[in-house]
């Protein structure tokens, strides 16, 4: 995919966020010289192509009375894909990454209650026959990182 | 911060798959939630104020933007120093997430997690050296887990 300089500027600014206003792209349109329609179409194209995984509100489940929890599984290589399918089949699994380690599957559970985290861990253990290690967040340190497009 | 009321929940449900990429997207969100667009916007504003919504933004696929090396660096840091050190590690501009999490002894002695990104693993390894020198004597062992594939990425969803 070829990105123009303006596309890159747009991608960077879109990560910082748009205002909660009737026309969320109006400010970016003024800044980039692109029309709001073109910006909206670009966002749609980038979602379709997978360059963006999502556009919209970033919810903080902690503040909704809900909870996030990072979890890990050591999946035997010979059935890694099957285990991934089972894990991904749980609606509570928000992200799942393969990593190079004995613990080779790392996923994030997002649920509405703390109890649902434990319940989902147990359900994934039952469905996969593998131990789920939970790594709940105890403290979050502030970062200002954005991916430079 | 307590739970959301029935109106908020309808709005969150309507926004789970994201904001439609339209010039004026809130009418469609309102129709989906069965609410007037103005009410939706007012509630979204309030949820941003309350921290329920961090921001309305695009989430890029790091891989497609050339950041193909992504390592979860993990560190065994003295409990008495981990918060002060975590704050300093998070401030490094190549760290995208930084958390304190429980150890799982004996196999997992690490309590500080910092996500490092770069165009190559070599670049990430250099960043890891910087983190190691920053932590200094408070650090026991450390490791890094490179991600090789996104298996799923959908974000938060309301159950049922």
mmCIF file of C-alpha atoms in Angstrom:
data_model
loop_
_atom_site.group_PDB
_atom_site.id
_atom_site.type_symbol
_atom_site.label_atom_id
_atom_site.label_comp_id
_atom_site.label_asym_id
_atom_site.label_seq_id
_atom_site.Cartn_x
_atom_site.Cartn_y
_atom_site.Cartn_z
ATOM 1 C CA UNK A 1 0.000 0.000 0.000
ATOM 2 C CA UNK A 2 1.413 3.398 -0.924
ATOM 3 C CA UNK A 3 0.819 6.194 1.502
ATOM 4 C CA UNK A 4 1.289 9.820 0.551
ATOM 5 C CA UNK A 5 2.762 12.313 2.996
ATOM 6 C CA UNK A 6 -0.756 13.611 3.631
ATOM 7 C CA UNK A 7 -1.979 10.077 4.287
ATOM 8 C CA UNK A 8 0.773 9.648 6.854
ATOM 9 C CA UNK A 9 -0.111 12.911 8.549
ATOM 10 C CA UNK A 10 -3.744 11.834 8.582
ATOM 11 C CA UNK A 11 -2.927 8.407 10.054
ATOM 12 C CA UNK A 12 -0.832 9.964 12.789
ATOM 13 C CA UNK A 13 -3.498 12.498 13.682
ATOM 14 C CA UNK A 14 -6.258 9.870 13.635
ATOM 15 C CA UNK A 15 -4.372 7.954 16.343
ATOM 16 C CA UNK A 16 -4.459 11.030 18.600
ATOM 17 C CA UNK A 17 -8.192 11.122 18.155
ATOM 18 C CA UNK A 18 -11.057 13.106 16.710
ATOM 19 C CA UNK A 19 -13.467 15.265 18.721
ATOM 20 C CA UNK A 20 -16.862 13.963 19.811
ATOM 21 C CA UNK A 21 -18.636 16.376 17.495
ATOM 22 C CA UNK A 22 -21.296 16.051 14.804
ATOM 23 C CA UNK A 23 -18.624 16.209 12.107
ATOM 24 C CA UNK A 24 -15.599 14.506 13.668
ATOM 25 C CA UNK A 25 -13.371 14.975 10.598
ATOM 26 C CA UNK A 26 -13.970 18.714 10.187
ATOM 27 C CA UNK A 27 -10.842 19.747 12.094
ATOM 28 C CA UNK A 28 -8.623 17.230 10.268
ATOM 29 C CA UNK A 29 -10.054 18.411 6.946
ATOM 30 C CA UNK A 30 -9.041 21.971 7.743
ATOM 31 C CA UNK A 31 -5.600 20.794 8.813
ATOM 32 C CA UNK A 32 -4.840 18.509 5.847
ATOM 33 C CA UNK A 33 -6.704 20.264 3.045
ATOM 34 C CA UNK A 34 -8.629 17.039 2.293
ATOM 35 C CA UNK A 35 -12.405 17.113 2.333
ATOM 36 C CA UNK A 36 -14.264 15.396 5.151
ATOM 37 C CA UNK A 37 -15.727 12.989 2.581
ATOM 38 C CA UNK A 38 -12.273 11.982 1.343
ATOM 39 C CA UNK A 39 -11.038 11.475 4.918
ATOM 40 C CA UNK A 40 -14.073 9.321 5.753
ATOM 41 C CA UNK A 41 -13.518 7.256 2.588
ATOM 42 C CA UNK A 42 -9.829 6.808 3.401
ATOM 43 C CA UNK A 43 -10.680 5.576 6.892
ATOM 44 C CA UNK A 44 -13.122 3.093 5.331
ATOM 45 C CA UNK A 45 -10.504 1.906 2.798
ATOM 46 C CA UNK A 46 -7.867 1.515 5.528
ATOM 47 C CA UNK A 47 -10.269 -0.504 7.662
ATOM 48 C CA UNK A 48 -11.101 -2.700 4.653
ATOM 49 C CA UNK A 49 -7.423 -3.255 3.827
ATOM 50 C CA UNK A 50 -6.492 -3.979 7.447
ATOM 51 C CA UNK A 51 -4.127 -1.019 7.786
ATOM 52 C CA UNK A 52 -6.422 0.089 10.592
ATOM 53 C CA UNK A 53 -7.792 -2.549 12.928
ATOM 54 C CA UNK A 54 -10.455 -0.208 14.286
ATOM 55 C CA UNK A 55 -11.787 3.329 14.218
ATOM 56 C CA UNK A 56 -13.981 4.579 17.026
ATOM 57 C CA UNK A 57 -14.176 5.035 20.784
ATOM 58 C CA UNK A 58 -11.397 3.368 22.791
ATOM 59 C CA UNK A 59 -13.265 2.025 25.798
ATOM 60 C CA UNK A 60 -11.680 1.728 29.216
ATOM 61 C CA UNK A 61 -13.331 -1.394 30.580
ATOM 62 C CA UNK A 62 -11.933 -0.678 34.062
ATOM 63 C CA UNK A 63 -14.145 2.408 34.233
ATOM 64 C CA UNK A 64 -17.249 0.563 33.087
ATOM 65 C CA UNK A 65 -17.228 -1.671 36.135
ATOM 66 C CA UNK A 66 -15.546 -4.179 33.835
ATOM 67 C CA UNK A 67 -12.115 -5.655 33.667
ATOM 68 C CA UNK A 68 -9.212 -6.518 31.366
ATOM 69 C CA UNK A 69 -6.757 -9.291 32.014
ATOM 70 C CA UNK A 70 -3.678 -10.437 30.123
ATOM 71 C CA UNK A 71 -3.475 -14.231 30.017
ATOM 72 C CA UNK A 72 -1.039 -16.744 28.587
ATOM 73 C CA UNK A 73 -1.099 -20.359 27.480
ATOM 74 C CA UNK A 74 1.703 -22.744 26.520
ATOM 75 C CA UNK A 75 0.077 -24.353 23.463
ATOM 76 C CA UNK A 76 1.750 -27.445 22.020
ATOM 77 C CA UNK A 77 3.013 -26.516 18.517
ATOM 78 C CA UNK A 78 1.239 -29.435 16.848
ATOM 79 C CA UNK A 79 -2.150 -28.103 17.901
ATOM 80 C CA UNK A 80 -1.386 -24.415 18.118
ATOM 81 C CA UNK A 81 -3.894 -23.424 15.405
ATOM 82 C CA UNK A 82 -6.675 -25.501 16.912
ATOM 83 C CA UNK A 83 -6.048 -23.953 20.347
ATOM 84 C CA UNK A 84 -6.040 -20.480 18.771
ATOM 85 C CA UNK A 85 -9.416 -21.186 17.161
ATOM 86 C CA UNK A 86 -10.869 -22.273 20.493
ATOM 87 C CA UNK A 87 -9.471 -19.253 22.360
ATOM 88 C CA UNK A 88 -10.525 -16.798 19.651
ATOM 89 C CA UNK A 89 -14.013 -18.292 19.722
ATOM 90 C CA UNK A 90 -14.570 -16.710 23.135
ATOM 91 C CA UNK A 91 -16.226 -13.287 22.708
ATOM 92 C CA UNK A 92 -14.352 -12.143 25.843
ATOM 93 C CA UNK A 93 -10.995 -12.486 24.023
ATOM 94 C CA UNK A 94 -10.262 -8.998 22.709
ATOM 95 C CA UNK A 95 -6.722 -9.534 21.380
ATOM 96 C CA UNK A 96 -4.600 -12.603 20.900
ATOM 97 C CA UNK A 97 -0.941 -12.699 19.854
ATOM 98 C CA UNK A 98 1.432 -15.499 19.068
ATOM 99 C CA UNK A 99 4.788 -14.966 20.801
ATOM 100 C CA UNK A 100 8.103 -16.791 20.697
ATOM 101 C CA UNK A 101 8.343 -18.377 24.125
ATOM 102 C CA UNK A 102 7.261 -21.526 25.924
ATOM 103 C CA UNK A 103 4.194 -19.398 26.775
ATOM 104 C CA UNK A 104 3.393 -18.876 23.090
ATOM 105 C CA UNK A 105 -0.168 -17.548 23.163
ATOM 106 C CA UNK A 106 -0.911 -14.246 24.906
ATOM 107 C CA UNK A 107 -4.423 -12.870 24.913
ATOM 108 C CA UNK A 108 -6.413 -10.153 26.628
ATOM 109 C CA UNK A 109 -9.786 -10.852 28.182
ATOM 110 C CA UNK A 110 -12.219 -7.947 28.371
ATOM 111 C CA UNK A 111 -15.312 -8.560 30.440
ATOM 112 C CA UNK A 112 -17.906 -6.567 32.315
ATOM 113 C CA UNK A 113 -17.059 -7.977 35.720
ATOM 114 C CA UNK A 114 -13.961 -9.220 37.555
ATOM 115 C CA UNK A 115 -15.734 -12.505 38.243
ATOM 116 C CA UNK A 116 -16.191 -13.047 34.515
ATOM 117 C CA UNK A 117 -12.382 -12.976 34.073
ATOM 118 C CA UNK A 118 -11.920 -15.978 36.369
ATOM 119 C CA UNK A 119 -14.930 -17.727 34.881
ATOM 120 C CA UNK A 120 -13.617 -17.248 31.336
ATOM 121 C CA UNK A 121 -10.128 -18.476 32.308
ATOM 122 C CA UNK A 122 -11.665 -21.650 33.710
ATOM 123 C CA UNK A 123 -13.853 -22.065 30.603
ATOM 124 C CA UNK A 124 -10.821 -21.688 28.304
ATOM 125 C CA UNK A 125 -8.914 -24.229 30.405
ATOM 126 C CA UNK A 126 -11.827 -26.650 30.109
ATOM 127 C CA UNK A 127 -12.129 -26.104 26.352
ATOM 128 C CA UNK A 128 -8.403 -26.390 25.584
ATOM 129 C CA UNK A 129 -7.200 -28.727 28.340
ATOM 130 C CA UNK A 130 -4.370 -26.237 28.967
ATOM 131 C CA UNK A 131 -3.501 -24.113 31.978
ATOM 132 C CA UNK A 132 -4.345 -20.413 31.616
ATOM 133 C CA UNK A 133 -1.951 -18.109 33.489
ATOM 134 C CA UNK A 134 -3.559 -14.784 34.380
ATOM 135 C CA UNK A 135 -1.489 -11.600 34.631
ATOM 136 C CA UNK A 136 -3.902 -8.926 35.861
ATOM 137 C CA UNK A 137 -2.700 -5.337 35.642
ATOM 138 C CA UNK A 138 -1.624 -4.082 39.076
ATOM 139 C CA UNK A 139 -0.427 -0.670 37.924
ATOM 140 C CA UNK A 140 -0.375 1.159 34.595
ATOM 141 C CA UNK A 141 2.374 3.650 33.835
ATOM 142 C CA UNK A 142 1.540 6.544 31.542
ATOM 143 C CA UNK A 143 2.831 6.451 27.956
ATOM 144 C CA UNK A 144 2.428 8.944 25.125
ATOM 145 C CA UNK A 145 3.497 6.529 22.381
ATOM 146 C CA UNK A 146 1.922 6.618 18.885
ATOM 147 C CA UNK A 147 2.935 4.605 15.826
ATOM 148 C CA UNK A 148 4.605 6.958 13.350
ATOM 149 C CA UNK A 149 3.018 6.280 9.942
ATOM 150 C CA UNK B 1 -16.926 4.998 38.606
ATOM 151 C CA UNK B 2 -19.944 2.754 38.633
ATOM 152 C CA UNK B 3 -21.611 0.899 35.809
ATOM 153 C CA UNK B 4 -23.363 2.514 32.907
ATOM 154 C CA UNK B 5 -27.071 3.242 32.736
ATOM 155 C CA UNK B 6 -29.357 1.754 30.118
ATOM 156 C CA UNK B 7 -28.822 4.648 27.672
ATOM 157 C CA UNK B 8 -25.029 4.475 27.961
ATOM 158 C CA UNK B 9 -25.143 0.742 27.444
ATOM 159 C CA UNK B 10 -27.215 1.101 24.278
ATOM 160 C CA UNK B 11 -24.656 3.614 22.994
ATOM 161 C CA UNK B 12 -21.663 1.433 23.901
ATOM 162 C CA UNK B 13 -23.342 -1.514 22.180
ATOM 163 C CA UNK B 14 -23.951 0.571 19.052
ATOM 164 C CA UNK B 15 -20.279 1.641 19.016
ATOM 165 C CA UNK B 16 -18.682 -1.743 19.701
ATOM 166 C CA UNK B 17 -17.764 -2.318 16.102
ATOM 167 C CA UNK B 18 -16.533 1.268 15.855
ATOM 168 C CA UNK B 19 -17.747 4.609 14.581
ATOM 169 C CA UNK B 20 -18.981 4.438 10.960
ATOM 170 C CA UNK B 21 -16.490 6.264 8.728
ATOM 171 C CA UNK B 22 -18.971 8.908 7.612
ATOM 172 C CA UNK B 23 -18.844 12.693 7.475
ATOM 173 C CA UNK B 24 -21.743 12.765 9.987
ATOM 174 C CA UNK B 25 -21.611 9.355 11.679
ATOM 175 C CA UNK B 26 -23.724 9.993 14.760
ATOM 176 C CA UNK B 27 -27.118 9.772 13.065
ATOM 177 C CA UNK B 28 -26.376 6.162 12.159
ATOM 178 C CA UNK B 29 -25.154 5.425 15.698
ATOM 179 C CA UNK B 30 -28.350 7.007 17.059
ATOM 180 C CA UNK B 31 -30.532 4.877 14.774
ATOM 181 C CA UNK B 32 -28.706 1.740 15.890
ATOM 182 C CA UNK B 33 -29.123 2.691 19.557
ATOM 183 C CA UNK B 34 -32.695 3.931 19.124
ATOM 184 C CA UNK B 35 -31.685 7.383 20.379
ATOM 185 C CA UNK B 36 -31.414 10.912 19.016
ATOM 186 C CA UNK B 37 -27.939 11.763 17.687
ATOM 187 C CA UNK B 38 -27.696 14.774 20.035
ATOM 188 C CA UNK B 39 -28.319 12.586 23.071
ATOM 189 C CA UNK B 40 -25.720 10.075 21.857
ATOM 190 C CA UNK B 41 -23.141 12.854 21.445
ATOM 191 C CA UNK B 42 -23.895 14.332 24.867
ATOM 192 C CA UNK B 43 -23.510 10.930 26.499
ATOM 193 C CA UNK B 44 -20.308 10.175 24.577
ATOM 194 C CA UNK B 45 -18.924 13.512 25.800
ATOM 195 C CA UNK B 46 -19.824 12.574 29.367
ATOM 196 C CA UNK B 47 -18.198 9.149 28.975
ATOM 197 C CA UNK B 48 -14.989 10.802 27.722
ATOM 198 C CA UNK B 49 -15.115 13.150 30.732
ATOM 199 C CA UNK B 50 -15.542 10.166 33.079
ATOM 200 C CA UNK B 51 -12.714 8.233 31.427
ATOM 201 C CA UNK B 52 -15.011 5.460 30.220
ATOM 202 C CA UNK B 53 -13.911 6.384 26.689
ATOM 203 C CA UNK B 54 -10.195 7.234 26.422
ATOM 204 C CA UNK B 55 -10.561 8.880 23.023
ATOM 205 C CA UNK B 56 -12.176 8.410 19.612
ATOM 206 C CA UNK B 57 -9.332 7.282 17.425
ATOM 207 C CA UNK B 58 -7.889 4.953 14.838
ATOM 208 C CA UNK B 59 -6.015 1.820 15.916
ATOM 209 C CA UNK B 60 -3.374 0.963 13.297
ATOM 210 C CA UNK B 61 -2.012 -2.446 12.494
ATOM 211 C CA UNK B 62 1.622 -1.991 13.619
ATOM 212 C CA UNK B 63 2.837 -4.630 11.166
ATOM 213 C CA UNK B 64 1.334 -2.914 8.144
ATOM 214 C CA UNK B 65 2.998 0.352 9.166
ATOM 215 C CA UNK B 66 6.439 -1.243 9.138
ATOM 216 C CA UNK B 67 6.815 -1.867 12.870
ATOM 217 C CA UNK B 68 7.274 -5.563 12.277
ATOM 218 C CA UNK B 69 9.373 -6.174 15.367
ATOM 219 C CA UNK B 70 7.250 -6.053 18.497
ATOM 220 C CA UNK B 71 8.639 -7.392 21.717
ATOM 221 C CA UNK B 72 7.029 -7.689 25.102
ATOM 222 C CA UNK B 73 9.993 -7.040 27.376
ATOM 223 C CA UNK B 74 9.576 -8.368 30.901
ATOM 224 C CA UNK B 75 11.647 -7.500 33.935
ATOM 225 C CA UNK B 76 12.125 -8.728 37.476
ATOM 226 C CA UNK B 77 12.336 -5.458 39.396
ATOM 227 C CA UNK B 78 12.627 -4.945 43.168
ATOM 228 C CA UNK B 79 9.101 -4.450 44.548
ATOM 229 C CA UNK B 80 10.124 -1.326 46.448
ATOM 230 C CA UNK B 81 11.372 0.333 43.256
ATOM 231 C CA UNK B 82 9.085 -0.985 40.541
ATOM 232 C CA UNK B 83 6.624 1.941 40.528
ATOM 233 C CA UNK B 84 9.301 4.617 40.250
ATOM 234 C CA UNK B 85 11.136 2.644 37.580
ATOM 235 C CA UNK B 86 7.923 1.781 35.704
ATOM 236 C CA UNK B 87 7.104 5.465 35.367
ATOM 237 C CA UNK B 88 10.561 6.165 33.899
ATOM 238 C CA UNK B 89 10.436 3.215 31.492
ATOM 239 C CA UNK B 90 6.972 4.264 30.275
ATOM 240 C CA UNK B 91 8.309 7.738 29.479
ATOM 241 C CA UNK B 92 10.724 6.311 26.867
ATOM 242 C CA UNK B 93 9.295 7.178 23.450
ATOM 243 C CA UNK B 94 9.527 3.630 22.062
ATOM 244 C CA UNK B 95 7.472 2.068 24.888
ATOM 245 C CA UNK B 96 3.794 1.719 23.929
ATOM 246 C CA UNK B 97 2.450 0.022 27.070
ATOM 247 C CA UNK B 98 3.964 -0.375 30.517
ATOM 248 C CA UNK B 99 2.385 -2.305 33.379
ATOM 249 C CA UNK B 100 3.120 -3.912 36.709
ATOM 250 C CA UNK B 101 1.737 -7.446 36.899
ATOM 251 C CA UNK B 102 2.036 -10.318 39.404
ATOM 252 C CA UNK B 103 4.921 -12.771 39.221
ATOM 253 C CA UNK B 104 4.081 -16.445 38.630
ATOM 254 C CA UNK B 105 6.877 -18.200 40.466
ATOM 255 C CA UNK B 106 8.896 -20.289 39.936
ATOM 256 C CA UNK B 107 8.662 -20.025 36.134
ATOM 257 C CA UNK B 108 7.751 -16.388 35.735
ATOM 258 C CA UNK B 109 9.735 -14.025 37.984
ATOM 259 C CA UNK B 110 8.856 -10.886 35.989
ATOM 260 C CA UNK B 111 6.690 -8.081 37.401
ATOM 261 C CA UNK B 112 7.268 -5.203 34.945
ATOM 262 C CA UNK B 113 6.032 -5.456 31.339
ATOM 263 C CA UNK B 114 7.075 -2.907 28.684
ATOM 264 C CA UNK B 115 6.066 -3.264 25.037
ATOM 265 C CA UNK B 116 8.904 -2.285 22.671
ATOM 266 C CA UNK B 117 8.501 -1.596 18.944
ATOM 267 C CA UNK B 118 10.857 -1.216 16.024
ATOM 268 C CA UNK B 119 11.365 -1.840 12.328
ATOM 269 C CA UNK B 120 13.781 -4.706 13.066
ATOM 270 C CA UNK B 121 14.588 -6.962 16.004
ATOM 271 C CA UNK B 122 18.052 -5.490 16.097
ATOM 272 C CA UNK B 123 16.476 -2.081 16.677
ATOM 273 C CA UNK B 124 14.271 -3.500 19.443
ATOM 274 C CA UNK B 125 17.290 -5.177 21.080
ATOM 275 C CA UNK B 126 19.072 -1.800 21.206
ATOM 276 C CA UNK B 127 16.022 -0.331 22.927
ATOM 277 C CA UNK B 128 16.055 -3.218 25.362
ATOM 278 C CA UNK B 129 19.638 -2.339 26.328
ATOM 279 C CA UNK B 130 18.490 1.219 27.042
ATOM 280 C CA UNK B 131 15.700 -0.077 29.299
ATOM 281 C CA UNK B 132 18.133 -2.411 31.069
ATOM 282 C CA UNK B 133 20.551 0.389 31.825
ATOM 283 C CA UNK B 134 17.703 2.579 33.058
ATOM 284 C CA UNK B 135 16.536 -0.099 35.503
ATOM 285 C CA UNK B 136 20.112 -0.697 36.618
ATOM 286 C CA UNK B 137 20.836 -2.612 39.818
ATOM 287 C CA UNK B 138 17.129 -3.002 40.721
ATOM 288 C CA UNK B 139 16.759 -5.528 37.909
ATOM 289 C CA UNK B 140 17.178 -9.258 38.294
ATOM 290 C CA UNK B 141 16.604 -11.379 35.208
ATOM 291 C CA UNK B 142 14.705 -10.210 32.144
ATOM 292 C CA UNK B 143 13.363 -11.635 28.911
ATOM 293 C CA UNK B 144 11.646 -10.518 25.730
ATOM 294 C CA UNK B 145 8.788 -12.228 23.902
ATOM 295 C CA UNK B 146 8.536 -11.274 20.237
ATOM 296 C CA UNK B 147 5.109 -11.413 18.668
ATOM 297 C CA UNK B 148 5.031 -13.297 15.393
ATOM 298 C CA UNK B 149 1.339 -13.090 14.527
ATOM 299 C CA UNK B 150 -1.856 -11.263 15.460
ATOM 300 C CA UNK B 151 -4.325 -14.079 16.066
ATOM 301 C CA UNK B 152 -7.239 -11.802 16.985
ATOM 302 C CA UNK B 153 -7.786 -8.077 17.517
ATOM 303 C CA UNK B 154 -11.331 -6.895 18.016
ATOM 304 C CA UNK B 155 -11.190 -4.686 21.090
ATOM 305 C CA UNK B 156 -13.645 -4.553 23.943
ATOM 306 C CA UNK B 157 -17.133 -5.937 23.435
ATOM 307 C CA UNK B 158 -20.117 -6.014 25.746
ATOM 308 C CA UNK B 159 -21.072 -9.605 26.416
ATOM 309 C CA UNK B 160 -24.544 -10.807 25.446
#
